[in-house]
PDB file of C-alpha atoms and ligand atoms in Angstrom:
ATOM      1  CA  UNK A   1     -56.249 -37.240 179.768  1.00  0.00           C
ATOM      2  CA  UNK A   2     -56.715 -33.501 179.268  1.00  0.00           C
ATOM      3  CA  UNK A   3     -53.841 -32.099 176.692  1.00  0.00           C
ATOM      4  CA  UNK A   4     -52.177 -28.754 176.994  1.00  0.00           C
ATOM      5  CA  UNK A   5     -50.458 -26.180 174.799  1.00  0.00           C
ATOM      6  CA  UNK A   6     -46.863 -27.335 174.690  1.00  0.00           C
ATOM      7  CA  UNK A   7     -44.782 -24.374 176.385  1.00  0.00           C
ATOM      8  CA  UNK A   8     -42.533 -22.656 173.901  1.00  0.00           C
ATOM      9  CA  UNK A   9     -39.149 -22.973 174.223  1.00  0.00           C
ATOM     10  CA  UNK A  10     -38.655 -19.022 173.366  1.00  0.00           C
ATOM     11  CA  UNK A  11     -40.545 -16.099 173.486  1.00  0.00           C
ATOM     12  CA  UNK A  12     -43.145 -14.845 171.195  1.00  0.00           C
ATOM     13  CA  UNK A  13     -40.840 -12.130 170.294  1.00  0.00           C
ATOM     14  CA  UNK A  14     -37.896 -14.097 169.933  1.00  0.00           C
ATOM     15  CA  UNK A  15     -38.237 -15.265 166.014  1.00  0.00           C
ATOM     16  CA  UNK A  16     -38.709 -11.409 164.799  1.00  0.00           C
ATOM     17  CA  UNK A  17     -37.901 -10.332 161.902  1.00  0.00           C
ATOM     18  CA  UNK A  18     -38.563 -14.217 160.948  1.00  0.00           C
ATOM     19  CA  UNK A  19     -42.037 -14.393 162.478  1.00  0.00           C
ATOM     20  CA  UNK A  20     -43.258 -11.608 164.343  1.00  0.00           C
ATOM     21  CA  UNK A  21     -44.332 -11.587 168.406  1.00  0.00           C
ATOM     22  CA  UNK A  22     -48.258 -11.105 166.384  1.00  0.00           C
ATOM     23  CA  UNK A  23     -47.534 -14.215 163.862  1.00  0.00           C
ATOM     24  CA  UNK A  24     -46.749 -16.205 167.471  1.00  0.00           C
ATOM     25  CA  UNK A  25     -49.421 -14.688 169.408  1.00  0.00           C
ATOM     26  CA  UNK A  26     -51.972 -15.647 166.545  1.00  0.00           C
ATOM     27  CA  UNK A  27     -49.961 -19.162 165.729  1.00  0.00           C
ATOM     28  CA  UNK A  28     -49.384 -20.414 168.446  1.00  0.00           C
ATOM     29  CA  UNK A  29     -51.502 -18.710 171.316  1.00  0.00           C
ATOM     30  CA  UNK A  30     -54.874 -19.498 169.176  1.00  0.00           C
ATOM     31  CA  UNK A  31     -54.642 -21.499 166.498  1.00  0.00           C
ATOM     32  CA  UNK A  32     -52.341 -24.042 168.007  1.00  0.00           C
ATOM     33  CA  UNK A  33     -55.090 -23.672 171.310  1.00  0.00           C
ATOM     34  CA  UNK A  34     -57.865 -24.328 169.506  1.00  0.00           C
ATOM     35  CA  UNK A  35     -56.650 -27.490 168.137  1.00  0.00           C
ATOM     36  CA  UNK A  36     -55.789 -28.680 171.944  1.00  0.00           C
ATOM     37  CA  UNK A  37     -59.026 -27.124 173.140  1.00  0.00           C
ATOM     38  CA  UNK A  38     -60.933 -29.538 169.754  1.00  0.00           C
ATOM     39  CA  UNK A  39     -59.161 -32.457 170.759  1.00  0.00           C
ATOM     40  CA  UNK A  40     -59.567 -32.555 174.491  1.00  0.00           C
ATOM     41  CA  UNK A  41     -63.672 -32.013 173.527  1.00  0.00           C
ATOM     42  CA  UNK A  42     -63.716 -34.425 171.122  1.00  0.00           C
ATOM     43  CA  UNK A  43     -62.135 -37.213 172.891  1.00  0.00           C
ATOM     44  CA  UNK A  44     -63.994 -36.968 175.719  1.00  0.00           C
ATOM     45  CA  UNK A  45     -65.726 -39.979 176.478  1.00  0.00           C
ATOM     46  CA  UNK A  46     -64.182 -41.566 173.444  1.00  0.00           C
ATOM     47  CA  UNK A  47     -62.040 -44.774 172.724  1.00  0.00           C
ATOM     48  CA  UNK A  48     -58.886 -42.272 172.458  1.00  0.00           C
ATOM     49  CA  UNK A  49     -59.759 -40.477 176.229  1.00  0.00           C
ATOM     50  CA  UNK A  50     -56.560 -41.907 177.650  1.00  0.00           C
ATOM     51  CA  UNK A  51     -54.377 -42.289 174.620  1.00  0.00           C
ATOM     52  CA  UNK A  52     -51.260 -39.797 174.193  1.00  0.00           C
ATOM     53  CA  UNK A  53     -50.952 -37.777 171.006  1.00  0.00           C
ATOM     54  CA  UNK A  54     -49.055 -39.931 168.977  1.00  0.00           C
ATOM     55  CA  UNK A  55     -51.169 -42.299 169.531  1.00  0.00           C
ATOM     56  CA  UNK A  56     -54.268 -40.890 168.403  1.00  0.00           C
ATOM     57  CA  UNK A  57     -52.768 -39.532 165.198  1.00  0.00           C
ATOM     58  CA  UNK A  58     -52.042 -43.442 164.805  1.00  0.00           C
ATOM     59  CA  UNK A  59     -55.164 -44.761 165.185  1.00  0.00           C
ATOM     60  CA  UNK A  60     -57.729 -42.052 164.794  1.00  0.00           C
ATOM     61  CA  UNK A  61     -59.480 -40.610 161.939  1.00  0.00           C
ATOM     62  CA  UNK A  62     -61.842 -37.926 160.759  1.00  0.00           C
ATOM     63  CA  UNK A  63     -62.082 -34.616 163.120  1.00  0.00           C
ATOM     64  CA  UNK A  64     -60.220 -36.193 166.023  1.00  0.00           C
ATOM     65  CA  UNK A  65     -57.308 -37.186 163.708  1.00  0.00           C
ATOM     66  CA  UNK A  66     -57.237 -33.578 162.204  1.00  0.00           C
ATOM     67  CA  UNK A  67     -56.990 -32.049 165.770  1.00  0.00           C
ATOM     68  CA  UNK A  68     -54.461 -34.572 167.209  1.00  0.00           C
ATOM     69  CA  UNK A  69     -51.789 -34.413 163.871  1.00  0.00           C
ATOM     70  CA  UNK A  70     -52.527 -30.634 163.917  1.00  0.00           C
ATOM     71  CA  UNK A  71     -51.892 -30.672 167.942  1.00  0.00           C
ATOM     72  CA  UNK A  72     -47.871 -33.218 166.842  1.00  0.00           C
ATOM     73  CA  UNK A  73     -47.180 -30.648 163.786  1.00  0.00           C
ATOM     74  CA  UNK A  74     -47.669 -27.764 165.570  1.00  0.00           C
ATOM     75  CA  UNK A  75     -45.277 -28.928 168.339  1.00  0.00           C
ATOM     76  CA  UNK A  76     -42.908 -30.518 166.146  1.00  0.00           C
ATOM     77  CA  UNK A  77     -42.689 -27.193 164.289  1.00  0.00           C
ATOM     78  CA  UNK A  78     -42.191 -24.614 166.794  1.00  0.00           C
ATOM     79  CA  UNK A  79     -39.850 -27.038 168.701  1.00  0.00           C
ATOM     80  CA  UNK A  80     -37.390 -27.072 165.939  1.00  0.00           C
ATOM     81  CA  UNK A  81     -37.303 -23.350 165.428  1.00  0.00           C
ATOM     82  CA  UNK A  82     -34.451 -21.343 167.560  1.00  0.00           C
ATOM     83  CA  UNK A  83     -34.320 -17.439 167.530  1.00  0.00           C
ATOM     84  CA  UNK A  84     -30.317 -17.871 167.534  1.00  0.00           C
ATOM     85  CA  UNK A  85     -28.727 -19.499 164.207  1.00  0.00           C
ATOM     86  CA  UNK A  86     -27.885 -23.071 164.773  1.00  0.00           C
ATOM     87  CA  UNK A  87     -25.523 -24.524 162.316  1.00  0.00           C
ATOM     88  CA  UNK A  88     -25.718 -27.605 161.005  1.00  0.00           C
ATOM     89  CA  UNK A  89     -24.378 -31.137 163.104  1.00  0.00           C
ATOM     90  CA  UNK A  90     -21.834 -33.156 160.554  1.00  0.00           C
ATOM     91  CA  UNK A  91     -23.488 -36.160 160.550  1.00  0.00           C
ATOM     92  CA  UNK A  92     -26.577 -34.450 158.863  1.00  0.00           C
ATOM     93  CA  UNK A  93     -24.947 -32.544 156.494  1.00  0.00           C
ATOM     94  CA  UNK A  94     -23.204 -35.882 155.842  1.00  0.00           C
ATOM     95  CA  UNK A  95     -27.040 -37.388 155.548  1.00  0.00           C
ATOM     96  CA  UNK A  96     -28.273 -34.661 153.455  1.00  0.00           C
ATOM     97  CA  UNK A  97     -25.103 -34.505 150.995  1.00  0.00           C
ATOM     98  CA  UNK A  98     -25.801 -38.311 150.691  1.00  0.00           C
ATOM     99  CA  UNK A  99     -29.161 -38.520 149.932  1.00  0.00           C
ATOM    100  CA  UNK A 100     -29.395 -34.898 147.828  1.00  0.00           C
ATOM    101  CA  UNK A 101     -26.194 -34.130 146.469  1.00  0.00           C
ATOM    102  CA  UNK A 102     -25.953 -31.163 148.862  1.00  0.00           C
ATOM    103  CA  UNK A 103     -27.083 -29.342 151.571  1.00  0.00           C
ATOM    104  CA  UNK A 104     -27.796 -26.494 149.197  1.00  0.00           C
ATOM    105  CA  UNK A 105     -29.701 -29.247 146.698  1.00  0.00           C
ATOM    106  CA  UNK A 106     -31.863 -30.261 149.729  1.00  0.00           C
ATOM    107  CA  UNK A 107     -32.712 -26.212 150.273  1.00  0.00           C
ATOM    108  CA  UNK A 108     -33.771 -25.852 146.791  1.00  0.00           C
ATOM    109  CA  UNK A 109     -35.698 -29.191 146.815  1.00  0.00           C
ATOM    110  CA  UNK A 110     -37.105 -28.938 150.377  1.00  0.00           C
ATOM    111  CA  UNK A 111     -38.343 -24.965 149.504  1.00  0.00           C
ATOM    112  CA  UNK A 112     -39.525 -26.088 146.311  1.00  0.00           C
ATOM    113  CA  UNK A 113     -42.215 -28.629 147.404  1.00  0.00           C
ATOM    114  CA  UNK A 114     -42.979 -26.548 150.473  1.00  0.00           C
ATOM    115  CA  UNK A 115     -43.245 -23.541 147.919  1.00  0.00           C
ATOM    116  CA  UNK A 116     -45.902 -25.606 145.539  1.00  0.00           C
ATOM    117  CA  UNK A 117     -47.704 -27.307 147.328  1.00  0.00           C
ATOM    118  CA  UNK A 118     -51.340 -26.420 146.770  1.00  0.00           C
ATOM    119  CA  UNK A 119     -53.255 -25.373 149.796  1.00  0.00           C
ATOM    120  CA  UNK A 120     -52.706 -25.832 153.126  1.00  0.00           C
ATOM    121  CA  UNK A 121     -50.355 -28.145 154.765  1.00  0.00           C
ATOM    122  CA  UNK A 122     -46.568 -28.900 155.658  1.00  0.00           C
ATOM    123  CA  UNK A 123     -43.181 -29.349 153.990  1.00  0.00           C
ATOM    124  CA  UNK A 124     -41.362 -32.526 155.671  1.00  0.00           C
ATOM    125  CA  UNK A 125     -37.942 -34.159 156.011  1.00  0.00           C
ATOM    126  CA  UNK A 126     -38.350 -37.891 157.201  1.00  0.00           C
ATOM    127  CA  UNK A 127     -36.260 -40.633 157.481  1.00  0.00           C
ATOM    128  CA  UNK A 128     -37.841 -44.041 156.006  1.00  0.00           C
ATOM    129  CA  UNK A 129     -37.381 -47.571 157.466  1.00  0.00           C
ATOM    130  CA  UNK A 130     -34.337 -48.296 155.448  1.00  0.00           C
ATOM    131  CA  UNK A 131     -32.513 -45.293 156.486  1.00  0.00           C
ATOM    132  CA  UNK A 132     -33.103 -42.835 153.357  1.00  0.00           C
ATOM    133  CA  UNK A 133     -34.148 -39.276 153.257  1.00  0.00           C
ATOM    134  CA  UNK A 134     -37.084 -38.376 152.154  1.00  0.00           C
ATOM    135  CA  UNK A 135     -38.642 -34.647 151.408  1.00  0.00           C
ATOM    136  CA  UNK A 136     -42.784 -34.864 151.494  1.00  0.00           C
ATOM    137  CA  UNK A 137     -45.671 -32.375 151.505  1.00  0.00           C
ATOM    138  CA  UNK A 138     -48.565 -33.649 153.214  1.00  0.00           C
ATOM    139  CA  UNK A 139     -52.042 -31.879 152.721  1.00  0.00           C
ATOM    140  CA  UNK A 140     -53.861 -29.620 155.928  1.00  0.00           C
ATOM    141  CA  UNK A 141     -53.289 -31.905 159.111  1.00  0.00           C
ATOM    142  CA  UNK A 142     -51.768 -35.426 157.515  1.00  0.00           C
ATOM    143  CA  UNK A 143     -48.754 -36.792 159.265  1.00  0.00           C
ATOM    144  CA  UNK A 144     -46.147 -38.661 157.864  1.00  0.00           C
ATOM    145  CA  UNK A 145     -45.677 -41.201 160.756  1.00  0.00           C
ATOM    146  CA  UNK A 146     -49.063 -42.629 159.225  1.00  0.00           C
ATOM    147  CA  UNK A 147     -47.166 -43.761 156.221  1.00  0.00           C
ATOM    148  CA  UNK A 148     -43.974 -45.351 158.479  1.00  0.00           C
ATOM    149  CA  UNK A 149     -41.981 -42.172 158.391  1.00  0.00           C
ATOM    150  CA  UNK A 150     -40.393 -40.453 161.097  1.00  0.00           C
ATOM    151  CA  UNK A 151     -40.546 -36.798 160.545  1.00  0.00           C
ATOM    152  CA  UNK A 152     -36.709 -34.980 161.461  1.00  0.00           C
ATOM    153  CA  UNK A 153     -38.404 -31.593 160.007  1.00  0.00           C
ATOM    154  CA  UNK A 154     -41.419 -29.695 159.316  1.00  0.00           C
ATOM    155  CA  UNK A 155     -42.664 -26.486 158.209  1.00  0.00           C
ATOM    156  CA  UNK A 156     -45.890 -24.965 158.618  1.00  0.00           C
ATOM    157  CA  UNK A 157     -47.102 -23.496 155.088  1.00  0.00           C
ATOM    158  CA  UNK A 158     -51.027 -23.221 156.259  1.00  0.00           C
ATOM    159  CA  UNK A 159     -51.742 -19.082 155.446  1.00  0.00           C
ATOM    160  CA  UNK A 160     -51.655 -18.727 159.097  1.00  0.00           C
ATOM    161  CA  UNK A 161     -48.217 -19.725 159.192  1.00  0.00           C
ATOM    162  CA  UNK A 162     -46.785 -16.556 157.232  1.00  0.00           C
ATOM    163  CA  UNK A 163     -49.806 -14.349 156.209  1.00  0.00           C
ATOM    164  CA  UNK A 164     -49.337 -11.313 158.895  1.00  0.00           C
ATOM    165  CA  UNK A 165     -45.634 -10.904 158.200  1.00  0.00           C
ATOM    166  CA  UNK A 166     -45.537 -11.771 154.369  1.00  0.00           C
ATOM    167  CA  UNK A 167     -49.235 -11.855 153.258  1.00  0.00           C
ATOM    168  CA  UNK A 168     -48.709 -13.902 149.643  1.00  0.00           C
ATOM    169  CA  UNK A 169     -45.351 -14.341 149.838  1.00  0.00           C
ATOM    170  CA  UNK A 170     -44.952 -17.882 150.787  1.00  0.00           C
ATOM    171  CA  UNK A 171     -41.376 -18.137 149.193  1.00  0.00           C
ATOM    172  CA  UNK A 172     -40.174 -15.290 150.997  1.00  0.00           C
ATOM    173  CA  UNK A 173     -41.599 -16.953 154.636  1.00  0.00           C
ATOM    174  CA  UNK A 174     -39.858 -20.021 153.762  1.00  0.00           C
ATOM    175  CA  UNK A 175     -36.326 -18.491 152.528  1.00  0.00           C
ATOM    176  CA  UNK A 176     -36.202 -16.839 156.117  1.00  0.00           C
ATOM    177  CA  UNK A 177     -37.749 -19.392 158.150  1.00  0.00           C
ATOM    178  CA  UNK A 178     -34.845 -21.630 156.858  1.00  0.00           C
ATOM    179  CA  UNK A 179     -32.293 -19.623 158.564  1.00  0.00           C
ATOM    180  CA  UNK A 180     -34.255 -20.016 162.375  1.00  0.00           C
ATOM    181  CA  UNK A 181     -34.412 -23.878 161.750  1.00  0.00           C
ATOM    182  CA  UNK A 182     -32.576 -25.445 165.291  1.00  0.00           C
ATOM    183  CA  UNK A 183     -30.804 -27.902 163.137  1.00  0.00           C
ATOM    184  CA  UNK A 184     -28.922 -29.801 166.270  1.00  0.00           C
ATOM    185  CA  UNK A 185     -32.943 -31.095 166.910  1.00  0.00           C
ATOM    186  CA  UNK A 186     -33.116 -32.467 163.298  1.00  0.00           C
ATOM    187  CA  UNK A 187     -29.910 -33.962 163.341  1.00  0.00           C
ATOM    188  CA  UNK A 188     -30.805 -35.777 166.933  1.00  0.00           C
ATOM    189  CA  UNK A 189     -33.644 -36.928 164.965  1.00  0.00           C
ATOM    190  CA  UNK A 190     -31.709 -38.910 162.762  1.00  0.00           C
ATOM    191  CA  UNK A 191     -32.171 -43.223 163.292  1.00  0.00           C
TER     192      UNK A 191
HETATM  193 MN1   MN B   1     -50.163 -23.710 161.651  1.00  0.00          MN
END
């Protein structure tokens, strides 16, 4: 099957001040691209031809793994972004308050291991196979479903992500992204 760009659900001006209509137009209209346009190349005439995305990411490995998880985190990021606040559903507060003490504990620890970790990659919130919370960094494309997690949230924190609107300043990106997180899709998430 031939994969396509995931339509956003928002325009590429929509996110400003957050992330700028030139962030998106980079982001998403060629970065995010050129992961489809890898995959759908790579798997051409491959054992993973007909397989969806989640799939691959499952079973795949090397280049066509790197394309396909990049293809899911990509989506799965700027699906749970909304350019109006969205506050957060009871039941996960209720989750987060639970497993971190408080929502505000889970902002400090969630920003923290987005904010150090080295490289490129993505900050996660998953839920494991008992139930519990988990907060992960994963290095360039790696997934957490690979380890039997299911991801609620991710953010990006490849350069790419944040470097046109605040160059170094990957704190700074992730302080304001929190605040355009749709947090009604992470709590439908929730097992
Ligand atoms: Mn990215």
């Amino acid at each position: 099957m031939v994969h396509k760009l995931p339509e956003l659900p928002y325009g590429f001006d929509a996110l400003a001040p957050v992330i700028s209509a030139e962030t998106i137009e980079y982001h998403y209209g060629k970065h995010f691209q050129t992961y489809i346009d890898n995959l759908n190349r790579m798997i051409e005439g491959s054992p993973y031809e007909d397989m969806g995305i989640d799939e691959i990411v499952m079973k795949a490995g090397g280049s066509i793994f790197n394309n396909a998880a990049q293809a899911w985190n990509h989506d799965f990021y700027f699906q749970t972004l909304s350019p109006v606040p969205v506050e957060m559903p009871e039941n996960l507060e209720t989750a987060l308050t639970g497993a971190f003490g408080s929502v505000s504990d889970f902002k400090t620890a969630f920003i923290k291991s987005a904010a150090t970790l080295f490289g490129s990659g993505w900050a996660w919130l998953c839920q494991d196979k008992e139930g519990h919370l988990v907060i992960l960094p994963t290095q360039n494309a790696d997934n957490p479903m690979t380890q039997g997690l299911k991801p609620l949230l991710t953010v990006d924190v490849w350069e790419h992500a944040y470097y046109i609107d605040y160059r170094n300043r990957r704190a700074a990106y992730l302080e304001a992204v929190w605040n355009i997180i749709d947090w009604h899709k992470v709590a439908q998430r929730l097992i």
